Amino acid sequence: MSVRSKSANGGAIRSRLAKYLQGGEGSEVVAPAPPVPIRDIFRHFWPYAQPYRRYITLSVVLMAATPLLQGARLYMVKITVDEVLLKANLRPMLWIAPITIGLTLLVGALSFFNAYLSSWIGERFMANLRGHFFDHLQGLSLPFFQQRRLGDVLARLLGDTGVIGTFVISGVATALSAIFAIFVFGVGMFLIDWRLALIFSLTAPVFVTTVRMLSRLTKGAARERSRRGGAMMAYAEESFSNIALVQANNQQDRESAKFRTESMAALRAGVIVTRLRAIFSPTTDLVQAIAGLGIITVGTVGIKDGRLTLGVLLLFVAYTQQLYGPMRGLARLYQTTYAASAGAERVIEFLDEQPEVVDRPRAENLQKPHGAVEFDDVSFTYPGSAQPALRNITISLEPGQKVALVGHSGAGKSTLARLVLRFHDPSSGVVKIDGKDLRDLTVTSVRDSSALLLQDTLMFDGSVRENILYGNPSASEDELIEAARAADAHDFITRFSDGYDTGVGQRGSRLSGGQRQRVAIARAMIRSAPILILDEPTTGLDADSSHKVLHPLRRLMAGRTTLMISHNLMTVRDADVILLLEDGRIAETGSHDELIERNGLYAHFVRLQTESREDVSAAGTRVS
Ligand code: ADP
């Protein structure tokens, strides 16, 4: 009956807590991670600690030694009371003093070394975990990043791993030393006087029950705090990376409000964690005081009966004092564990994500690729999507051939190109390079055989040189300059005061759109890969820049099998074959002239574009 009412009560507290936590109007910007049992958390993270096994063993031995020495030191107090104080005899001090000092120094040295060692292990564990987590994230497929808030990914990489690290540094050390201390002093107490020890052990169940209840509640709040932390990072990242949009539309207040909502929710959850921790101390103080009074009472009777000496009673009390510390530590640790496990769940959720594309066992390296590309009845559906993005695509490109992919937005052009880079594997059918199924090849060798040029030229905040060499870090200075010349970039680069060492700024902001594109062409050029994928590289450039890019682009295409995605039908004419995609299918295929003659959808597109261009120039004439 009592058990029932207790659990009902616990349930009520939990549901009130849940309501309180969700009190803030919060969006589900960052969904909660699925819960993971503590045992599985350890199984997940143990491999990152494994390289430091030997140090961990050393640390455990030192931890076991500390309470033994501490116990011996306290025993010296007992001897001092019984032999020196009660007998008013200073003589034994001659040997008591040096032993006490020696033991104290030894305990001090041990705890110093132990603190250092556990921190050393913990920091390395955290760095190891973070490094591995970063590598793992880098290997995940593009849709993973498209579906997640970047800020939340960063929060998990930096924040949540930190929580786990701290737990490992202080938590595991606290746990082990507490367990050893409880064992040593517990046994010591029973050896001194079992009656007193029994009184003391009555307090244990109260401790355990309180700890368990509070810890479970803590976990809910800690989980919420972590999740809101992720949401805050996500808002901040989005808001700052789109700062021009925010400011131009005067949306600062709205962004601030969203950020504050999450921040307040994190604060609320944080306060609950603290409050739950704070409740613990007064509860245990009370238990401790009652137990203390009981021990003194029974102990006094023992002294009166001559069963105990004052020194023994004092030693016993000193041992109980030594026990409360570790017991509290263990209790706090129980809570910290639950708090850390909330962070761990968020890390594990991402660690369990598998890349869509992985090397098969015994996958082959594509050697000296020629660049023949083949799609054999390829269909592809994005995971979680109902409609296929590509249906029964069959194409065959000889090395050096150029294909233009045209069609409405959403027709499947980029998806087709991504299959060549093996960002995804086809749902059915086969994609081949040089007659080899891409699934039998290593992902790196497949990607090494292609160069990619996007509409958004991706730049790192570094020098022009670094950005070009990103395509092939082992290229020589001559190759670098040759690539830049072929991309018509050498001249403008050398006009910068720092030449190739000029910084391009965040996302290449110090270069014009056309310059950025030419640097990107140089980067593609230096790869000397036989396959080239152009994803609307001239879109977004003005007519003049677009014109300037065209020549280097042709040089880049020369001799490379090229898949060119373009809305600009003028650039498409260069292609040997045009593929018109419609709803993931090849709707029309042929050369420009053939397709015009056919007078189908392609011819319709060309007419539309020519008309709109004439409209624009007519409007231009009118204005001027
Ligand atoms: P295009 O490049 O021709 O504009 P895409 O290849 O980008 O077309 O898209 C083809 C289809 O696949 C579209 O219906 C689009 O909504 C869908 N799609 C694209 N990327 C994803 C994704 N990561 N997850 C689910 N569906 C996607």
XYZ file of C-alpha atoms and ligand atoms in Angstrom:
651
model
C 0.000 0.000 0.000
C 2.709 2.384 1.055
C 4.741 1.501 -1.986
C 1.818 2.305 -4.187
C 1.176 5.681 -2.673
C 4.855 6.467 -2.893
C 5.086 5.685 -6.574
C 1.848 7.574 -7.200
C 3.414 10.504 -5.453
C 6.600 10.190 -7.510
C 4.454 10.063 -10.629
C 2.658 13.236 -9.596
C 5.959 15.040 -9.064
C 7.192 13.833 -12.406
C 4.117 14.952 -14.281
C 4.211 18.329 -12.562
C 7.858 18.590 -13.514
C 7.069 17.704 -17.095
C 4.390 20.374 -17.237
C 6.729 22.911 -15.742
C 9.490 22.099 -18.162
C 7.220 22.501 -21.123
C 5.784 25.693 -19.657
C 7.677 27.937 -22.058
C 6.245 28.158 -25.511
C 9.032 26.372 -27.243
C 9.136 25.121 -30.729
C 10.394 21.664 -31.463
C 13.418 23.147 -33.157
C 15.485 20.380 -31.738
C 13.680 17.145 -31.021
C 14.595 15.199 -27.895
C 17.067 12.397 -28.471
C 15.820 8.871 -27.814
C 16.570 7.698 -24.257
C 19.450 5.272 -23.798
C 19.955 3.058 -20.709
C 23.024 3.953 -18.629
C 24.625 0.572 -19.314
C 24.464 1.184 -23.065
C 25.947 4.621 -22.575
C 28.985 3.055 -20.923
C 29.225 0.476 -23.682
C 29.192 3.259 -26.254
C 31.855 5.394 -24.670
C 34.214 2.810 -23.199
C 36.148 2.434 -26.494
C 37.246 6.086 -26.262
C 38.724 5.459 -22.817
C 40.321 2.167 -23.769
C 43.652 3.600 -25.000
C 44.226 4.870 -21.445
C 43.487 1.527 -19.787
C 46.849 1.334 -18.064
C 46.528 4.798 -16.567
C 43.006 4.005 -15.475
C 44.259 0.888 -13.666
C 46.978 2.930 -11.961
C 44.414 5.498 -10.945
C 42.170 2.772 -9.480
C 45.055 1.344 -7.446
C 45.885 4.777 -6.078
C 42.263 5.368 -5.246
C 42.090 2.101 -3.360
C 45.233 2.982 -1.413
C 44.035 6.418 -0.326
C 41.262 5.383 2.117
C 43.532 2.709 3.627
C 46.165 5.309 4.438
C 43.509 7.735 5.574
C 42.086 5.054 7.894
C 45.535 4.436 9.335
C 46.035 8.156 9.876
C 42.787 8.359 11.817
C 43.842 5.352 13.833
C 46.776 7.426 15.003
C 44.230 9.890 16.458
C 42.726 7.053 18.468
C 46.146 6.122 19.783
C 46.850 9.753 20.614
C 43.646 10.046 22.650
C 44.018 6.738 24.477
C 47.775 6.778 25.015
C 48.647 10.457 25.256
C 45.594 12.474 26.256
C 43.877 10.103 28.668
C 47.129 8.995 30.282
C 48.572 12.527 30.254
C 51.790 11.018 28.901
C 53.736 12.792 26.180
C 56.280 10.057 25.564
C 54.444 8.132 22.826
C 54.297 11.381 20.870
C 57.901 10.672 19.879
C 56.751 7.968 17.474
C 53.112 9.044 16.997
C 54.065 12.457 15.590
C 56.410 11.326 12.782
C 54.042 8.533 11.723
C 51.063 10.911 11.652
C 52.981 13.495 9.649
C 54.309 10.835 7.289
C 50.844 9.416 6.697
C 49.361 12.887 6.165
C 52.021 13.730 3.607
C 51.471 10.439 1.829
C 47.678 10.915 1.680
C 48.230 14.453 0.348
C 50.653 13.283 -2.326
C 48.314 10.493 -3.367
C 45.285 12.722 -3.713
C 47.304 15.286 -5.663
C 48.591 12.670 -8.063
C 45.181 11.091 -8.346
C 43.422 14.349 -9.152
C 46.053 15.032 -11.801
C 45.818 11.561 -13.265
C 42.036 11.458 -13.500
C 41.983 14.865 -15.128
C 44.693 13.744 -17.565
C 42.660 10.668 -18.498
C 39.404 12.607 -18.726
C 40.773 15.354 -20.977
C 42.272 12.792 -23.329
C 39.074 10.805 -23.355
C 37.113 13.927 -24.281
C 39.532 14.936 -27.038
C 39.436 11.405 -28.396
C 35.633 11.319 -28.329
C 35.321 14.756 -29.946
C 37.814 13.929 -32.668
C 36.065 10.698 -33.457
C 32.647 12.356 -33.353
C 33.856 15.030 -35.781
C 35.219 12.379 -38.172
C 31.985 10.469 -37.926
C 29.873 13.561 -38.648
C 32.018 14.415 -41.645
C 31.316 11.014 -43.124
C 27.540 11.300 -42.856
C 25.444 11.798 -45.957
C 24.223 15.154 -47.171
C 20.542 14.575 -46.209
C 21.619 14.187 -42.581
C 22.877 17.776 -42.611
C 19.957 19.008 -44.669
C 17.543 17.683 -42.074
C 19.415 18.965 -39.018
C 20.055 22.400 -37.634
C 23.744 23.135 -37.930
C 23.732 24.868 -34.543
C 22.361 21.760 -32.873
C 25.035 19.610 -34.504
C 27.667 22.017 -33.124
C 26.068 22.009 -29.686
C 26.319 18.229 -29.594
C 29.887 18.247 -30.882
C 31.148 20.825 -28.410
C 28.653 21.121 -25.556
C 27.342 17.638 -24.956
C 30.700 15.933 -25.410
C 32.013 18.398 -22.805
C 29.380 17.267 -20.310
C 30.363 13.656 -20.889
C 34.045 14.554 -20.511
C 33.479 16.373 -17.234
C 31.535 13.408 -15.998
C 34.373 11.083 -16.872
C 36.976 13.371 -15.298
C 35.257 13.995 -11.996
C 32.490 11.436 -12.014
C 34.332 8.197 -12.440
C 37.092 9.258 -10.062
C 34.531 10.282 -7.430
C 32.659 7.030 -7.861
C 35.664 4.799 -7.492
C 37.240 6.613 -4.584
C 33.839 6.780 -2.867
C 33.288 3.061 -3.294
C 36.734 2.248 -1.902
C 36.299 4.639 0.983
C 32.874 3.266 1.834
C 34.266 -0.235 1.787
C 37.347 0.524 3.889
C 35.612 2.683 6.489
C 32.513 0.474 6.515
C 34.586 -2.615 7.323
C 36.638 -0.537 9.771
C 33.486 0.514 11.611
C 32.276 -3.049 12.015
C 35.683 -4.054 13.299
C 35.618 -1.263 15.874
C 32.113 -1.895 17.192
C 29.362 -3.752 15.386
C 26.547 -2.231 17.489
C 27.505 1.298 16.543
C 28.037 0.174 12.959
C 24.511 -1.244 12.810
C 23.042 2.057 13.986
C 24.971 3.809 11.299
C 23.897 1.423 8.558
C 20.229 2.189 9.286
C 20.802 5.503 7.524
C 21.813 3.861 4.274
C 18.322 3.040 2.907
C 17.171 6.615 3.506
C 20.167 7.821 1.521
C 19.598 5.430 -1.324
C 15.870 6.161 -1.672
C 16.355 9.917 -1.670
C 19.135 9.697 -4.200
C 17.199 7.501 -6.585
C 14.103 9.652 -6.572
C 15.973 12.896 -7.038
C 18.214 11.476 -9.748
C 15.356 10.325 -11.894
C 13.789 13.756 -11.699
C 17.135 15.358 -12.475
C 17.453 13.386 -15.664
C 14.272 14.824 -17.161
C 15.359 18.363 -16.405
C 18.909 17.799 -17.642
C 17.636 16.352 -20.895
C 15.495 19.401 -21.410
C 18.418 21.697 -20.636
C 20.606 19.989 -23.245
C 17.893 20.062 -25.885
C 17.240 23.761 -25.333
C 20.981 24.402 -25.487
C 20.989 22.818 -28.928
C 18.012 24.921 -29.999
C 19.743 28.106 -28.826
C 22.831 27.308 -30.884
C 20.626 26.513 -33.857
C 18.841 29.880 -33.672
C 22.079 31.775 -33.141
C 23.799 30.062 -36.046
C 20.884 30.629 -38.403
C 20.329 34.170 -37.368
C 23.987 35.216 -37.680
C 24.610 33.435 -40.932
C 21.568 35.183 -42.426
C 22.262 38.482 -40.705
C 21.699 40.567 -43.844
C 18.245 39.042 -44.279
C 17.431 39.617 -40.614
C 18.529 43.241 -40.627
C 17.040 44.144 -43.993
C 13.656 42.909 -42.840
C 14.003 44.394 -39.345
C 13.489 40.989 -37.806
C 16.037 41.389 -35.014
C 13.344 41.450 -32.325
C 11.741 38.297 -33.615
C 15.060 36.473 -33.704
C 15.871 37.725 -30.199
C 12.494 36.576 -28.932
C 13.029 33.088 -30.315
C 16.491 32.927 -28.789
C 15.235 34.182 -25.432
C 12.402 31.669 -25.338
C 14.891 28.846 -25.664
C 17.285 30.502 -23.253
C 14.553 30.889 -20.629
C 13.507 27.284 -21.088
C 17.118 26.186 -20.602
C 17.293 28.371 -17.513
C 14.082 26.873 -16.107
C 15.429 23.385 -16.620
C 18.772 24.427 -15.088
C 17.025 25.830 -12.016
C 15.164 22.565 -11.563
C 18.424 20.619 -11.725
C 19.954 22.900 -9.096
C 16.875 22.785 -6.896
C 16.823 19.005 -6.961
C 20.479 18.962 -5.998
C 19.908 21.490 -3.236
C 17.057 19.483 -1.673
C 19.473 16.650 -1.167
C 21.809 18.317 1.341
C 19.286 19.275 4.054
C 17.702 15.820 3.824
C 20.965 14.033 4.373
C 22.072 16.523 7.064
C 19.043 15.544 9.073
C 19.744 11.843 8.673
C 23.363 12.452 9.618
C 22.428 14.433 12.755
C 20.012 11.760 13.973
C 22.537 8.990 13.339
C 25.229 11.039 15.139
C 23.060 11.457 18.234
C 22.254 7.719 18.259
C 25.942 6.807 18.035
C 26.951 9.167 20.856
C 24.168 7.786 23.085
C 25.041 4.123 22.488
C 28.745 4.972 22.598
C 28.452 6.691 25.985
C 26.735 3.594 27.351
C 29.623 1.537 25.908
C 32.231 3.717 27.658
C 30.306 3.495 30.915
C 30.226 -0.293 30.647
C 33.954 -0.253 29.905
C 33.371 -1.833 26.505
C 34.730 1.208 24.656
C 37.457 3.745 25.258
C 37.003 7.427 24.413
C 39.642 7.008 21.699
C 37.675 4.187 20.104
C 34.435 6.186 20.149
C 36.202 9.169 18.624
C 37.754 6.929 15.997
C 34.314 5.568 15.181
C 32.862 9.061 14.852
C 35.804 10.055 12.668
C 35.149 7.041 10.421
C 31.481 7.972 10.049
C 32.590 11.457 9.051
C 34.861 9.883 6.450
C 31.889 7.922 5.163
C 29.412 10.741 4.749
C 31.664 12.530 2.299
C 31.900 9.589 -0.140
C 28.217 8.786 0.356
C 27.251 12.307 -0.567
C 29.746 12.208 -3.400
C 28.213 9.016 -4.669
C 24.743 10.469 -4.402
C 25.760 13.609 -6.235
C 27.456 11.434 -8.766
C 24.263 9.519 -9.328
C 22.686 12.812 -10.264
C 25.638 13.934 -12.382
C 25.502 10.607 -14.175
C 21.898 11.175 -15.075
C 22.673 14.706 -16.178
C 25.602 13.533 -18.300
C 23.527 10.742 -19.743
C 21.149 13.369 -21.142
C 24.090 14.790 -23.113
C 25.313 11.317 -23.967
C 21.959 10.415 -25.493
C 22.277 13.351 -27.856
C 25.777 12.314 -28.872
C 24.824 8.651 -29.254
C 21.865 9.562 -31.464
C 24.318 11.022 -33.979
C 27.001 8.378 -33.443
C 24.426 5.749 -34.350
C 23.663 7.502 -37.644
C 25.241 5.535 -40.440
C 26.480 7.122 -43.652
C 24.244 6.193 -46.554
C 27.245 5.208 -48.603
C 30.077 3.091 -47.211
C 32.866 1.059 -48.764
C 32.067 -2.572 -49.276
C 34.540 -5.062 -47.877
C 37.237 -5.541 -50.505
C 36.110 -2.451 -52.423
C 38.480 -1.648 -55.232
C 40.302 1.619 -55.886
C 39.469 3.136 -59.238
C 42.883 3.300 -60.923
C 43.686 5.959 -63.518
C 40.069 6.613 -64.491
C 39.248 7.533 -68.087
C 35.876 9.017 -67.269
C 33.335 6.853 -69.107
C 30.059 7.303 -67.210
C 27.122 4.975 -67.513
C 23.671 4.811 -65.951
C 21.979 1.491 -66.453
C 18.237 1.628 -65.703
C 18.862 3.696 -62.575
C 16.054 4.673 -60.226
C 16.497 6.484 -56.961
C 14.179 7.433 -54.117
C 15.388 9.628 -51.242
C 15.038 7.898 -47.863
C 11.681 8.807 -46.372
C 10.376 10.154 -49.639
C 7.351 8.612 -51.365
C 8.158 9.670 -54.908
C 11.253 8.501 -56.765
C 13.561 11.392 -57.719
C 14.940 9.425 -60.691
C 13.168 6.758 -62.736
C 14.764 4.271 -65.116
C 17.602 6.470 -66.290
C 19.854 4.908 -68.914
C 22.699 6.955 -70.376
C 26.167 6.225 -71.591
C 28.937 8.809 -71.893
C 32.267 8.207 -73.574
C 35.324 9.798 -71.929
C 35.312 13.492 -72.804
C 31.663 13.624 -73.863
C 29.467 16.445 -72.581
C 25.909 16.045 -71.479
C 23.628 18.893 -70.503
C 20.900 18.164 -67.989
C 17.929 20.446 -68.386
C 14.402 20.473 -67.040
C 12.172 22.095 -64.468
C 13.428 22.627 -60.986
C 12.858 19.409 -59.049
C 13.133 17.273 -62.185
C 16.071 15.319 -60.732
C 19.113 16.967 -62.359
C 21.148 17.443 -59.175
C 20.185 14.009 -57.923
C 21.555 12.461 -61.108
C 24.827 14.350 -60.643
C 25.024 13.319 -56.979
C 24.825 9.669 -57.983
C 27.989 10.094 -60.073
C 29.753 11.492 -56.982
C 28.288 8.602 -55.014
C 26.566 10.817 -52.481
C 23.853 8.188 -52.772
C 23.675 4.688 -54.197
C 20.843 3.977 -56.634
C 17.726 2.254 -55.316
C 17.817 0.051 -58.411
C 20.006 -0.148 -61.492
C 23.733 0.493 -61.703
C 25.919 3.590 -62.066
C 29.325 2.846 -63.581
C 32.585 4.653 -64.193
C 34.845 3.012 -66.766
C 32.447 0.057 -66.776
C 32.808 -0.547 -63.024
C 29.832 -0.518 -60.658
C 30.453 2.369 -58.240
C 29.357 0.170 -55.343
C 32.387 -2.055 -55.916
C 34.728 0.938 -55.739
C 35.964 2.912 -52.753
C 34.070 6.138 -52.144
C 37.289 8.177 -52.077
C 38.521 6.893 -55.428
C 35.118 7.606 -57.006
C 35.142 11.176 -55.707
C 38.789 11.607 -56.695
C 37.785 10.975 -60.274
C 35.403 13.963 -60.335
C 35.603 17.704 -59.965
C 32.546 19.648 -58.887
C 31.632 23.215 -59.634
C 28.545 24.653 -58.013
C 26.443 27.736 -58.401
C 27.409 28.730 -54.859
C 31.159 28.676 -55.031
C 32.177 27.187 -51.737
C 35.151 28.906 -50.151
C 37.009 28.493 -46.910
C 38.229 31.522 -45.036
C 41.859 31.217 -46.082
C 44.184 32.452 -48.808
C 43.518 32.147 -52.536
C 46.298 29.575 -52.647
C 44.719 27.415 -49.954
C 41.377 27.589 -51.691
C 42.766 26.448 -55.020
C 44.985 23.761 -53.502
C 41.970 22.362 -51.683
C 41.266 20.554 -54.948
C 44.653 18.826 -54.776
C 46.808 19.649 -51.740
C 49.852 17.914 -53.202
C 49.983 20.065 -56.358
C 53.178 22.022 -57.013
C 53.496 25.808 -57.296
C 53.783 25.499 -61.083
C 50.636 23.417 -61.266
C 48.886 25.969 -59.081
C 49.805 28.846 -61.374
C 48.995 26.826 -64.460
C 45.528 26.050 -63.093
C 44.969 29.687 -62.157
C 46.069 30.842 -65.632
C 43.763 28.366 -67.328
C 40.957 29.659 -65.125
C 41.775 33.284 -66.116
C 42.356 33.930 -62.439
C 46.133 34.430 -62.388
C 46.016 38.055 -63.518
C 43.542 39.310 -60.967
C 45.203 37.262 -58.222
C 48.631 38.758 -58.898
C 47.117 42.238 -58.869
C 46.210 41.739 -55.195
C 48.964 43.113 -52.975
C 49.480 39.719 -51.352
C 49.011 37.756 -54.558
C 48.202 34.122 -53.943
C 48.408 34.712 -50.199
C 45.513 37.165 -50.208
C 42.777 36.133 -47.791
C 39.410 35.528 -49.470
C 37.373 36.392 -46.354
C 34.413 34.513 -44.922
C 32.896 32.447 -47.728
C 35.067 34.339 -50.176
C 33.388 37.659 -49.399
C 36.410 39.709 -50.498
C 36.164 38.421 -54.066
C 33.520 39.318 -56.613
C 31.118 36.622 -57.788
C 33.012 36.166 -61.046
C 36.386 36.038 -59.300
C 35.103 33.474 -56.847
C 33.870 31.354 -59.702
C 37.240 31.558 -61.458
C 39.059 30.527 -58.286
C 36.628 27.620 -58.087
C 37.400 26.730 -61.701
C 41.118 26.731 -60.859
C 40.348 24.444 -57.941
C 38.463 22.073 -60.242
C 41.227 22.346 -62.834
C 44.020 21.381 -60.433
C 42.245 18.152 -59.514
C 43.001 16.726 -62.956
C 39.950 14.514 -62.602
C 38.446 13.067 -65.801
C 34.839 13.791 -64.828
C 33.404 17.239 -64.298
C 30.099 18.139 -62.747
C 28.840 21.641 -63.301
C 25.791 22.624 -61.293
C 24.643 25.880 -62.883
C 28.005 27.578 -62.425
C 27.029 30.697 -64.361
C 23.693 31.266 -62.665
C 23.843 34.158 -60.264
C 26.568 35.943 -62.235
C 25.842 39.084 -64.224
C 26.173 38.955 -67.996
C 29.707 40.350 -67.972
C 31.081 38.011 -65.278
C 29.241 35.111 -66.797
C 30.900 35.873 -70.125
C 34.331 36.048 -68.489
C 33.772 32.671 -66.869
C 32.719 30.998 -70.082
C 36.196 30.731 -71.623
C 37.907 29.179 -68.626
C 34.899 26.942 -68.199
C 35.341 25.622 -71.743
C 39.021 25.015 -71.035
C 38.036 23.105 -67.938
C 35.527 21.017 -69.859
C 37.988 20.181 -72.619
C 38.880 16.499 -72.418
C 36.662 15.909 -69.372
C 33.447 13.963 -69.331
C 31.078 16.703 -68.300
C 27.636 16.631 -66.719
C 26.356 20.151 -66.948
C 23.221 21.249 -65.149
C 21.952 24.491 -66.546
C 18.898 26.627 -66.908
C 20.811 28.800 -69.294
C 20.063 27.215 -72.628
C 22.781 29.252 -74.315
C 25.531 27.365 -72.494
C 23.757 24.094 -73.104
C 24.410 24.275 -76.822
C 28.026 23.268 -76.246
C 26.883 19.840 -75.122
C 27.143 16.717 -77.264
C 23.887 15.433 -75.831
C 21.066 17.149 -74.052
C 18.964 15.226 -71.559
C 15.669 16.791 -70.699
C 14.449 15.448 -67.399
C 10.832 15.605 -66.410
C 9.690 14.199 -63.089
C 12.798 12.026 -62.741
C 12.457 10.545 -66.249
C 14.332 11.276 -69.429
C 11.660 13.052 -71.455
C 13.783 14.038 -74.461
C 17.319 13.398 -75.558
C 19.448 14.510 -78.511
C 21.588 17.402 -79.696
C 20.326 20.980 -79.633
C 19.436 20.957 -83.297
C 17.734 17.592 -83.117
C 15.620 18.673 -80.206
C 14.652 21.965 -81.843
C 13.602 20.053 -84.903
C 11.552 17.714 -82.779
C 9.653 20.748 -81.552
C 8.890 19.222 -78.179
C 9.372 20.445 -74.620
C 12.990 21.519 -75.173
C 12.034 23.630 -78.177
C 9.295 25.131 -76.040
C 11.841 26.023 -73.313
C 14.153 27.619 -75.842
C 11.304 29.712 -77.244
C 10.281 30.814 -73.754
C 13.809 31.837 -72.877
C 14.382 33.690 -76.116
C 11.103 35.567 -75.671
C 11.888 36.551 -72.107
C 15.339 37.703 -73.167
C 13.789 39.832 -75.880
C 11.338 41.226 -73.335
C 14.201 42.161 -71.066
C 16.178 43.840 -73.810
C 13.067 45.615 -75.075
C 12.403 46.880 -71.564
C 16.037 47.929 -71.318
C 15.728 49.893 -74.544
C 12.614 51.614 -73.301
C 14.249 52.613 -70.053
C 17.328 53.948 -71.705
P 16.695 19.546 -59.736
O 18.164 19.509 -59.532
O 16.263 19.140 -61.090
O 16.079 20.841 -59.336
P 16.671 17.652 -57.569
O 17.509 16.538 -58.063
O 17.256 18.597 -56.614
O 16.042 18.444 -58.807
O 15.382 17.019 -56.895
C 14.623 15.972 -57.460
C 13.514 15.590 -56.499
O 14.068 15.032 -55.324
C 12.664 16.763 -56.050
O 11.319 16.332 -55.995
C 13.175 17.102 -54.690
O 12.149 17.590 -53.876
C 13.644 15.736 -54.194
N 14.788 15.873 -53.277
C 15.950 16.508 -53.500
N 16.799 16.389 -52.445
C 16.141 15.658 -51.521
C 16.449 15.170 -50.200
N 17.629 15.397 -49.625
N 15.525 14.439 -49.556
C 14.333 14.179 -50.126
N 13.974 14.603 -51.339
C 14.852 15.317 -52.048
